[in-house]
mmCIF file of C-alpha atoms (C1' of nucleotides) in Angstrom:
data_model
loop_
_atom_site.group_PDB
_atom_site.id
_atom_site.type_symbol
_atom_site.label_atom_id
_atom_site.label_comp_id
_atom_site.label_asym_id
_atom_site.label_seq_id
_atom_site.Cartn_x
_atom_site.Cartn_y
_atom_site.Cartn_z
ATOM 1 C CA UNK A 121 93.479 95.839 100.528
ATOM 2 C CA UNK A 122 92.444 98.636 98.428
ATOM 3 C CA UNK A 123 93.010 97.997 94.596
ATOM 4 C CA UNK A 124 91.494 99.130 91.590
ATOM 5 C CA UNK A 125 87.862 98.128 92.051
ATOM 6 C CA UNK A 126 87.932 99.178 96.141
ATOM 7 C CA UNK A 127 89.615 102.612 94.637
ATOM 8 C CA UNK A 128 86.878 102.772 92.277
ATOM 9 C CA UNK A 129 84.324 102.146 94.568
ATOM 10 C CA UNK A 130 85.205 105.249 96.636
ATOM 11 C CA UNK A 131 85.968 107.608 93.431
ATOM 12 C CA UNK A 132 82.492 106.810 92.339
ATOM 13 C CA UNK A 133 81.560 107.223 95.812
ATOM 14 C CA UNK A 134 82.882 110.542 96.656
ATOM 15 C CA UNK A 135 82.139 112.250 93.096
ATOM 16 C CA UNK A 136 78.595 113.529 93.312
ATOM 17 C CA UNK A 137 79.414 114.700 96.167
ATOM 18 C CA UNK A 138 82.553 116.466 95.526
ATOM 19 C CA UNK A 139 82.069 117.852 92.186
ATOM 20 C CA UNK A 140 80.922 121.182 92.651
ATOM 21 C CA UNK A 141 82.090 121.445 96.016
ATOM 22 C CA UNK A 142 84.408 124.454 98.078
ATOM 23 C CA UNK A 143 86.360 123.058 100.555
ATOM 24 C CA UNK A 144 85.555 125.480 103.890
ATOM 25 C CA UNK A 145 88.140 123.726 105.860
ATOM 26 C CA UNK A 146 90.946 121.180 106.259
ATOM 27 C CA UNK A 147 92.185 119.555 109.873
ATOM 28 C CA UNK A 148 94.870 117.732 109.615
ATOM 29 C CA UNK A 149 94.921 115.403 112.461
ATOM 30 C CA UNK A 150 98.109 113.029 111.952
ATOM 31 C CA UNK A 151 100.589 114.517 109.667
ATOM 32 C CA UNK A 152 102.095 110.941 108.441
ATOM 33 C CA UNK A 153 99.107 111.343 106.249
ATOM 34 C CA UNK A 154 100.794 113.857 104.707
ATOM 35 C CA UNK A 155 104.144 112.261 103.790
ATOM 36 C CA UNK A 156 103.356 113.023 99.909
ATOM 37 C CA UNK A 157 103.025 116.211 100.692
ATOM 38 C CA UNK A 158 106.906 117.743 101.667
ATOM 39 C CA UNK A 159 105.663 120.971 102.555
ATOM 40 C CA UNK A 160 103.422 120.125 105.780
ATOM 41 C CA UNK A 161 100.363 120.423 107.539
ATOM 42 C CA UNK A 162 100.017 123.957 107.481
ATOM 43 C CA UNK A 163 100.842 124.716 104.005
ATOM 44 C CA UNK A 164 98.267 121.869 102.752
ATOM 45 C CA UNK A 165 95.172 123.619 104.894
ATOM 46 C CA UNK A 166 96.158 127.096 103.339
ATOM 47 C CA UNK A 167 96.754 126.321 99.977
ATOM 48 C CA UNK A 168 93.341 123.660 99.878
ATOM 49 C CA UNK A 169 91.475 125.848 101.909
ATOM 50 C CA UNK A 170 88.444 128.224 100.146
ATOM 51 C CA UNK A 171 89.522 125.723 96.214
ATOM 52 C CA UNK A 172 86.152 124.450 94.116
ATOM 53 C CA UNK A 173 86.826 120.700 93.358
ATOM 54 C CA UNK A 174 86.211 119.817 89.556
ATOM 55 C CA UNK A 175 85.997 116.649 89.507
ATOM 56 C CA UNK A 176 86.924 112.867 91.080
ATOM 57 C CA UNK A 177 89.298 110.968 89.017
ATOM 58 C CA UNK A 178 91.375 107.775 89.738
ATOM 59 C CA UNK A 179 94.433 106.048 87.725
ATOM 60 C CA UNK A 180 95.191 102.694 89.093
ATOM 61 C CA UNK A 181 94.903 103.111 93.060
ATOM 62 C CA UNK A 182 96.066 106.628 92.819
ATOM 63 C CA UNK A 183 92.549 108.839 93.028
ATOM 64 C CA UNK A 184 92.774 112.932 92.443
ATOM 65 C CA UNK A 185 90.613 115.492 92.895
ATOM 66 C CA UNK A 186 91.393 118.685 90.670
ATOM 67 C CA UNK A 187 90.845 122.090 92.138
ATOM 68 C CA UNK A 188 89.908 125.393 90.071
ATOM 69 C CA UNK A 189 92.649 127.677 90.224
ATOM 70 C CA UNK A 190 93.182 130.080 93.369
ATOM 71 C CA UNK A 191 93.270 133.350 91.025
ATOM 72 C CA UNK A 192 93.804 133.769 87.653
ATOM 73 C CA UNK A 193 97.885 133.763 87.700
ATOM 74 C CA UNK A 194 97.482 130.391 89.027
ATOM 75 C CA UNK A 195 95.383 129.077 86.073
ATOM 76 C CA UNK A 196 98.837 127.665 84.381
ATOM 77 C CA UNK A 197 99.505 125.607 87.255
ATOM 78 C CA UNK A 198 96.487 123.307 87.607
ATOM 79 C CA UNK A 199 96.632 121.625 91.019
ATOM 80 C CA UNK A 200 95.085 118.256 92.537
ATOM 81 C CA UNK A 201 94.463 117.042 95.714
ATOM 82 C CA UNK A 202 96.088 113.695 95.237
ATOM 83 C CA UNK A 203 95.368 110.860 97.572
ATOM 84 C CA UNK A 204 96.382 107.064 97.729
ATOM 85 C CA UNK A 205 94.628 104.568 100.486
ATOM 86 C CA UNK A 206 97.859 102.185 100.970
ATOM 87 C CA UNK A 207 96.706 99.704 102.693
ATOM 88 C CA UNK A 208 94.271 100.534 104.499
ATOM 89 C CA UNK A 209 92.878 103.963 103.932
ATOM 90 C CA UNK A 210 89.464 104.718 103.653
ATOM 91 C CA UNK A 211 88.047 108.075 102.709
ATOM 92 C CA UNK A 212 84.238 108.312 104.014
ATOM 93 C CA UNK A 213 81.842 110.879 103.117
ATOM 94 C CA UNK A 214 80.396 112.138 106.633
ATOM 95 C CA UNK A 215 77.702 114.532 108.207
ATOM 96 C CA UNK A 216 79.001 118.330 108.580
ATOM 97 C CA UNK A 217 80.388 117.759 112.459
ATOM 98 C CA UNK A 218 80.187 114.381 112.844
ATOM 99 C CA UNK A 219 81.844 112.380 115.511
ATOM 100 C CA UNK A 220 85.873 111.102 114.815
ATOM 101 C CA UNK A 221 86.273 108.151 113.236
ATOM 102 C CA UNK A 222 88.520 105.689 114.538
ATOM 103 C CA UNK A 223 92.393 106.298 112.909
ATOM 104 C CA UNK A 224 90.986 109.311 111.208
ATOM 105 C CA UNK A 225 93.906 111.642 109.710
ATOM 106 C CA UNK A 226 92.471 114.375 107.750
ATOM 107 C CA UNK A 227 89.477 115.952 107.778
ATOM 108 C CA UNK A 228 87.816 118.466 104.774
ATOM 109 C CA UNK A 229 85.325 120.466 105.022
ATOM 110 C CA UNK A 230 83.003 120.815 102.421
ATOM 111 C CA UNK A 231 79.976 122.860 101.077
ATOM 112 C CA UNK A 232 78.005 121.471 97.974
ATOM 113 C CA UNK A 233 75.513 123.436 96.448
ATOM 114 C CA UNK A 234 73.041 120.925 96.054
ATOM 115 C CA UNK A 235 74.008 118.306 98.901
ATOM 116 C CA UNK A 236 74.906 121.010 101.616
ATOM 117 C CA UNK A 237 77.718 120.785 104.131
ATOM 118 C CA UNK A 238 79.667 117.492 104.151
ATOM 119 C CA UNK A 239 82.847 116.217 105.712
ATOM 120 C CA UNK A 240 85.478 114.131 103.628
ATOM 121 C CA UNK A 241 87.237 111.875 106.411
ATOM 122 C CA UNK A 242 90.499 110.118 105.457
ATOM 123 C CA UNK A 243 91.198 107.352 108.210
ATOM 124 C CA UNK A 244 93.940 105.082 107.981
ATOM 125 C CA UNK A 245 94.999 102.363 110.302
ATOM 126 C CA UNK A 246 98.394 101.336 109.120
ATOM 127 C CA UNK A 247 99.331 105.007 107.890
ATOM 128 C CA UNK A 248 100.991 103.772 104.595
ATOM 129 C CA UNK A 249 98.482 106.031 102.727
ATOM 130 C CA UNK A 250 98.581 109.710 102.626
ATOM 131 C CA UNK A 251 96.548 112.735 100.926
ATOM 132 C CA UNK A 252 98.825 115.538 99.008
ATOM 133 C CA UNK A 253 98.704 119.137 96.830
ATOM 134 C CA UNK A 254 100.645 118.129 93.517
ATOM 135 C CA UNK A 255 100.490 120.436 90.088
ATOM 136 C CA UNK A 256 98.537 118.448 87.278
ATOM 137 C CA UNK A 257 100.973 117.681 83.876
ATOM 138 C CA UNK A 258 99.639 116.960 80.818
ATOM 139 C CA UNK A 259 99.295 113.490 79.736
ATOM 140 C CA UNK A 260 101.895 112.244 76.910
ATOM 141 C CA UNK A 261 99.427 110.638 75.206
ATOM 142 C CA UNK A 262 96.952 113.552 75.288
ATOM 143 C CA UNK A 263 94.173 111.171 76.917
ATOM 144 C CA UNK A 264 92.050 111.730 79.673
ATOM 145 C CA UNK A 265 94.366 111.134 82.804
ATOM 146 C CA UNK A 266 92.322 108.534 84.476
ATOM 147 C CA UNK A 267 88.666 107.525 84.642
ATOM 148 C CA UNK A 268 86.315 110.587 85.953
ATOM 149 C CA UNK A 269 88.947 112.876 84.655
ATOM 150 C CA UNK A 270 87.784 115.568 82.741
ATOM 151 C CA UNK A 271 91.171 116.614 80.933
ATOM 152 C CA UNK A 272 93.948 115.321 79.729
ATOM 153 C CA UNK A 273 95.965 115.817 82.967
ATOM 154 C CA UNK A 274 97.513 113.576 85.583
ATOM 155 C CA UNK A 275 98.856 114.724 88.755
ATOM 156 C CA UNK A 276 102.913 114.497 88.545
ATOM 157 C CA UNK A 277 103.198 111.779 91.194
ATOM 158 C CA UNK A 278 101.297 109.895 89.227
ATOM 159 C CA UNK A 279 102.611 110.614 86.240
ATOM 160 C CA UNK A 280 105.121 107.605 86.166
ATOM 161 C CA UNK A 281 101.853 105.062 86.983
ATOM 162 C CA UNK A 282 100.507 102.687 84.040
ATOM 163 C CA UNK A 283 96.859 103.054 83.136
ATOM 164 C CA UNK A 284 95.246 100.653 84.252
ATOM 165 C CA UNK A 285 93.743 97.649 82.256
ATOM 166 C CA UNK A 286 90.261 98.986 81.935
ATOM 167 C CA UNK A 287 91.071 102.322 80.940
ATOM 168 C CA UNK A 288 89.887 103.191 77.063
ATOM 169 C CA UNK A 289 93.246 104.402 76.828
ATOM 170 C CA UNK A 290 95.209 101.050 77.728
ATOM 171 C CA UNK A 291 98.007 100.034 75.215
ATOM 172 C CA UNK A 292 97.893 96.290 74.860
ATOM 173 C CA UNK A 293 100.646 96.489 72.816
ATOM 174 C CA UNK A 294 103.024 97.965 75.215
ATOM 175 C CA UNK A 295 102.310 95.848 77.884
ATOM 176 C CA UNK A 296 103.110 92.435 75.666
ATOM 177 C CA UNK A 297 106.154 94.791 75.006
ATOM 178 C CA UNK A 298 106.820 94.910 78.410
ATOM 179 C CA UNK A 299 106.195 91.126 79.553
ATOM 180 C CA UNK A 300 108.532 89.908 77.058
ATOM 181 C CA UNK A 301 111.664 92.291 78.373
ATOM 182 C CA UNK A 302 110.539 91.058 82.024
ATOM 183 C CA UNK A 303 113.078 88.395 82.909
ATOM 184 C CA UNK A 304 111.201 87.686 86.437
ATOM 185 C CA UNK A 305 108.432 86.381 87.618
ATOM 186 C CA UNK A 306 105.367 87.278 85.509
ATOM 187 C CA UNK A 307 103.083 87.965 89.069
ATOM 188 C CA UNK A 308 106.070 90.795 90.171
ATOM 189 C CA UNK A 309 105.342 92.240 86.415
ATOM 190 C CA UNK A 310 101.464 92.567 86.993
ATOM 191 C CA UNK A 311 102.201 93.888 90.672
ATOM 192 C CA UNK A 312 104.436 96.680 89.084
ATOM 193 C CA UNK A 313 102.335 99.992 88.728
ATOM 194 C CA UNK A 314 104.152 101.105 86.227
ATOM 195 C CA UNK A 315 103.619 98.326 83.995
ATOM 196 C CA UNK A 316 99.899 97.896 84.501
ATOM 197 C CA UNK A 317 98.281 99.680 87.621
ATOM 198 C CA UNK A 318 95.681 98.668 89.847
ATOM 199 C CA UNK A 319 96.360 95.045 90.254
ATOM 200 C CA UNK A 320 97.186 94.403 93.897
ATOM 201 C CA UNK A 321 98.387 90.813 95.227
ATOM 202 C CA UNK A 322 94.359 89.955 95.581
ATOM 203 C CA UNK A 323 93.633 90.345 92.030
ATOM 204 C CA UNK A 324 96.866 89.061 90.566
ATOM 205 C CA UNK A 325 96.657 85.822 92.250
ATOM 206 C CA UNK A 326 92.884 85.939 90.854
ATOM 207 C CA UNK A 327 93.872 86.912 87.275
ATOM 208 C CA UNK A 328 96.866 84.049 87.006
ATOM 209 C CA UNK A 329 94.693 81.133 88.429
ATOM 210 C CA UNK A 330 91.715 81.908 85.832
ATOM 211 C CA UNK A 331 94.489 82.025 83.243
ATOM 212 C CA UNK A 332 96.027 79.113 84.425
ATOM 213 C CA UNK A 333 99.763 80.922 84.956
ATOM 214 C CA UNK A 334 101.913 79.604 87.521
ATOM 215 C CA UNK A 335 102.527 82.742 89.124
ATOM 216 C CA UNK A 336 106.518 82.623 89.274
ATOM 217 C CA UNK A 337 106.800 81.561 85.517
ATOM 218 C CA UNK A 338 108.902 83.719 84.163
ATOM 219 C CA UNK A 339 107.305 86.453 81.874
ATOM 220 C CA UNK A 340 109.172 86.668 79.156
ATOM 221 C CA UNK A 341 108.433 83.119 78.551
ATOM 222 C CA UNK A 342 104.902 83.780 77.853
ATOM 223 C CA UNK A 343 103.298 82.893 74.712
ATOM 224 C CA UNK A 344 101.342 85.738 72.947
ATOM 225 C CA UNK A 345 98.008 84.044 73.176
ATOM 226 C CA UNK A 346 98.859 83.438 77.139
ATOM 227 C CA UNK A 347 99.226 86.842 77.587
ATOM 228 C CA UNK A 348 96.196 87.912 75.505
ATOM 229 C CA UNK A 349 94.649 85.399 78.121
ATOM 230 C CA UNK A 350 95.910 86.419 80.992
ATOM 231 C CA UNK A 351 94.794 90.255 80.170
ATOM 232 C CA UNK A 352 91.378 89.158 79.441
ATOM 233 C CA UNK A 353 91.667 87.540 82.493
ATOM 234 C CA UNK A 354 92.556 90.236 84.499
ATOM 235 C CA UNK A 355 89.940 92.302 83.387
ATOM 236 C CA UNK A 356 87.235 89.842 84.121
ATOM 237 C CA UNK A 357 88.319 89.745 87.356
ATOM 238 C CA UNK A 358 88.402 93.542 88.140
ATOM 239 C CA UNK A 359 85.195 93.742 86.238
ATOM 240 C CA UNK A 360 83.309 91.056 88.589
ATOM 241 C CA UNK A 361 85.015 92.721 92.049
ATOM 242 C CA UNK A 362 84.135 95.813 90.541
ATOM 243 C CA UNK A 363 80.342 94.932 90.694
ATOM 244 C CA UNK A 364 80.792 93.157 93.935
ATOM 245 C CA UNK A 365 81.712 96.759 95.687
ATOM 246 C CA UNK A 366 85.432 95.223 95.864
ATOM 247 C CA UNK A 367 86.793 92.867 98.314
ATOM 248 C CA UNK A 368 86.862 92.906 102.027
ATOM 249 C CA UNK A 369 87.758 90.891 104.412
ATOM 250 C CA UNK A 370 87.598 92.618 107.392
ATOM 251 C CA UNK A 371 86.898 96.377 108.111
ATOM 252 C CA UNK A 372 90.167 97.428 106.425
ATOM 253 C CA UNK A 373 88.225 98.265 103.165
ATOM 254 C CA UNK A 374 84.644 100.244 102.735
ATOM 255 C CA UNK A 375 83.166 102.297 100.620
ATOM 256 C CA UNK A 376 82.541 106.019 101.394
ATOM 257 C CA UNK A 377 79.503 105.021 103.487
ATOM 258 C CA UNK A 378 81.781 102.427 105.192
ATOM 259 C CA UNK A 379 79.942 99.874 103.800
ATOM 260 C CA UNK A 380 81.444 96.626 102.795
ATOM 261 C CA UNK A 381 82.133 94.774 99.345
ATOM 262 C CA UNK A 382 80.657 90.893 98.554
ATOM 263 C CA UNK A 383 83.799 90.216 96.239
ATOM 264 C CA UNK A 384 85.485 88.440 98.866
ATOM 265 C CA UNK A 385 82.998 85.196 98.780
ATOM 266 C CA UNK A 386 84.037 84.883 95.143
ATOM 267 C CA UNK A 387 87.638 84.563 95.879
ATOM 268 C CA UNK A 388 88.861 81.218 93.596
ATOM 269 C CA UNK A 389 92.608 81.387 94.641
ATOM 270 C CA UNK A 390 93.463 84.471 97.351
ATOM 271 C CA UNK A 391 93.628 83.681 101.193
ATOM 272 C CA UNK A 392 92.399 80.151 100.499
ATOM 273 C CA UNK A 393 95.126 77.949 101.302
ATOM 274 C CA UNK A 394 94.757 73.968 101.992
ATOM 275 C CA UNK A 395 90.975 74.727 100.130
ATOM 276 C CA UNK A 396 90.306 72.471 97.319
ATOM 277 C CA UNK A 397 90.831 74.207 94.029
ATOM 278 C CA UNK A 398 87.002 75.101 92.523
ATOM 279 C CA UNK A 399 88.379 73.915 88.950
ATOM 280 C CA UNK A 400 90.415 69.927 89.935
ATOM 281 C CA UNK A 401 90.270 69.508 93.827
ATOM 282 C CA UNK A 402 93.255 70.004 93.852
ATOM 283 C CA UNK A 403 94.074 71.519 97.400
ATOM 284 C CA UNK A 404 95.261 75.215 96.386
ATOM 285 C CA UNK A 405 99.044 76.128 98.020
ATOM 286 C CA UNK A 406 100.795 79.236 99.486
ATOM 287 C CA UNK A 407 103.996 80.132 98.477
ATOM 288 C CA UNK A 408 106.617 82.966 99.845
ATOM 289 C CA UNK A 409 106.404 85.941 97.413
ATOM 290 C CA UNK A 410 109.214 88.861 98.287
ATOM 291 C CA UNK A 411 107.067 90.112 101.637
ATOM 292 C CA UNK A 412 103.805 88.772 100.797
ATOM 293 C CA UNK A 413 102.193 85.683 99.470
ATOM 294 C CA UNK A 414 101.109 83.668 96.300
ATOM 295 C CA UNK A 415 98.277 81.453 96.445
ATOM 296 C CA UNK A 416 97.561 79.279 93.241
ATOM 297 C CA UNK A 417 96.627 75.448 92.183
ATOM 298 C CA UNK A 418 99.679 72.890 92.060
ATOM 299 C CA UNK A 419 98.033 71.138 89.758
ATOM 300 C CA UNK A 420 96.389 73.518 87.005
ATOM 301 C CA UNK A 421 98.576 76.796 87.314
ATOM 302 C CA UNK A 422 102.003 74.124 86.021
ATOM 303 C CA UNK A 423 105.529 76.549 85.943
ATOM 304 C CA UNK A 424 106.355 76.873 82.536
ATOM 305 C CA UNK A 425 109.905 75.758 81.590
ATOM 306 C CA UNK A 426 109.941 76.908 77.942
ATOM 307 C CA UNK A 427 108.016 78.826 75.316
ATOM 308 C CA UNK A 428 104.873 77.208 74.368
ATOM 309 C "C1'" DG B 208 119.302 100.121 83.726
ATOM 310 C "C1'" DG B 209 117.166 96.167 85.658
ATOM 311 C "C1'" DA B 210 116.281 93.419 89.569
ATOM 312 C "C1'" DA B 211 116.093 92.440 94.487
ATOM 313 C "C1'" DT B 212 115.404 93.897 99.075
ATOM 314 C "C1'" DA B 213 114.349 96.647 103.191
ATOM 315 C "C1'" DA B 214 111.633 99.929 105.437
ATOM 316 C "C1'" DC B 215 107.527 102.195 106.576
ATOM 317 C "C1'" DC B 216 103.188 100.961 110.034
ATOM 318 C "C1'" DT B 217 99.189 99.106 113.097
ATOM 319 C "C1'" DG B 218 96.330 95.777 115.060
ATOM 320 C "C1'" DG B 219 94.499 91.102 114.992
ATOM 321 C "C1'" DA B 220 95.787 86.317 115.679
ATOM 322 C "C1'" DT B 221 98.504 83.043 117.859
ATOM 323 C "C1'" DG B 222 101.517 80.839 121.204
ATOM 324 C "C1'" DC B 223 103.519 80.572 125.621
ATOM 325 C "C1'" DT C 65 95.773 87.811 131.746
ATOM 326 C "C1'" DG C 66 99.769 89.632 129.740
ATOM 327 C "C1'" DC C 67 103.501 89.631 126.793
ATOM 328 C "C1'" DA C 68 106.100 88.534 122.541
ATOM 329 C "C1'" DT C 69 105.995 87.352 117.897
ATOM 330 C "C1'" DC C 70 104.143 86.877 113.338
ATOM 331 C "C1'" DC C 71 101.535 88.430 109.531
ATOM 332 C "C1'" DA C 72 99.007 91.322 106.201
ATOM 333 C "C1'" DG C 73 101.078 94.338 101.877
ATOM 334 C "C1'" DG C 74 101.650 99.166 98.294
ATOM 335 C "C1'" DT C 75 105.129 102.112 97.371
ATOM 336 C "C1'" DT C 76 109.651 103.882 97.294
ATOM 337 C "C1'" DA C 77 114.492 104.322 98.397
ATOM 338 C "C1'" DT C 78 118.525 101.828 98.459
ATOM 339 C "C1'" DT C 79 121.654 98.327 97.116
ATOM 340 C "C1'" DC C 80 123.609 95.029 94.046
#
DNA sequence: GGAATAACCTGGATGC
DNA sequence: TGCATCCAGGTTATTC
């Protein structure tokens, strides 16, 4: 499932051959790709339609790509085309008139003036992701909005999403803040974007068994050096899926060549239950989680009872 | 206001 | 072979 390094993968991707770019056309094949966008289909082609794209930015799993304005009354209003992948979205960069993909939603049409005419494909299986126009806000912070951003702007659904952990502009601070008001579960806390974005159930199962956390201790409970450890933690771990190309286990997730990431054969915890754990033995265990699932060691991830 | 839960959705895997 | 059921899970709206 998409997270931060799969996201990352395609922003890095699709920016050389974005940046630059006028979009000639948009084809908007399934409009439940467009449910961020409440005006429709037809409004999204005319408005993207004839914009130069700036740039290719990402916060958490949320990527962006800011337009130059349509004229200059428009310049105050600073728009993005905002996209998320959900579960399984993939945006693929594609020959000028290529053949459909399979599940493919939305279609742009692009001219670069060094790469030529290209086609940026959003396909999604499971249609929980969805492209959008949205008006970029400054950030409160006055940082860049998110890595490959240019300015400090961040499209307004977005707006309410944490940076993500290895953002320059990450506040440690106020996310030790935040575990110790969190009275539940400290894996729910690094699954909520607007504590800390980018860390999908892969990752935080990752992040808690290299940091040894039971993953339903509760996170105010947390001692400050466990949570320094568990944010180191969690960094490592995007850091080393980041330079695998991201995880995939099946063709859910690609990069904008549709090419597969390696991170998947250095899974320690995720998807494998009954396995012995690579640190004891011990065999590793799946537990219920809300509507998904934990996986973690019995034996070295112990549920904290009381501060330590 | 914080926390918990349901709903959205498709296709592969599994069982009968 | 065909059908039914389960499962995967990010985000958001709703409910408590």
């Amino acid at each position: 499932m998409p997270e931060l390094p799969e996201v990352e993968v395609v922003r890095a991707g699709l920016e050389p051959a974005v940046r630059g770019a006028t979009v000639l056309g948009v084809e908007v094949l399934d409009e439940r790709a467009l449910t961020r966008h409440a005006l429709g289909a037809v409004d999204f082609e005319r408005r993207l339609t004839g914009r130069r794209i700036r740039a290719a930015a990402r916060r958490g799993k949320f990527l962006w790509l800011p337009l130059d304005p349509r004229d200059v009354t428009d310049a105050d209003a600073p728009e993005a085309v905002v996209g998320h992948l959900g579960m399984s979205g993939q945006l693929l960069l594609r020959d000028s008139g290529a053949p459909r993909e399979r599940h493919e939603r939305i279609r742009l049409s692009i001219a670069h003036p060094d790469h030529g005419d290209l086609a940026v494909v959003f396909a999604d299986q499971r249609t929980f992701g969805s492209l959008a126009l949205d008006v970029l806000e400054p950030t409160p912070d006055g940082r860049a909005g998110g890595r490959g951003a240019d300015e400090p702007l961040v499209p307004g659904q977005v707006a309410h999403i944490a940076r993500d952990p290895l953002d320059p502009a990450f506040d440690d601070r106020a996310f030790r803040a935040a575990l110790r008001r969190k009275r539940v579960d400290v894996k729910r806390v690094l699954l909520d974007q607007t504590v800390v974005s980018g860390v999908g159930n892969i990752y935080a199962d990752e992040a808690l068994w290299a940091a040894r956390i039971h993953p339903e201790t509760t996170a105010s409970l947390l001692a400050t050096r466990t949570v320094h450890r568990l944010l180191a933690e969690v960094r490592t771990v995007l850091t080393k899926a980041l330079a695998e190309g991201g995880t995939s286990f099946d063709a859910q997730y690609v990069n904008v060549n549709g090419q597969a990431g390696y991170f998947a054969h250095s899974l320690n915890a995720y998807g494998r239950t009954g396995a012995p754990c690579p640190r004891c033995g011990t065999p590793l265990v799946r537990v219920s989680f809300t509507n998904r699932s934990s996986h973690f060691c019995p034996r070295c991830q112990k549920q904290q009872r009381s501060l330590s």
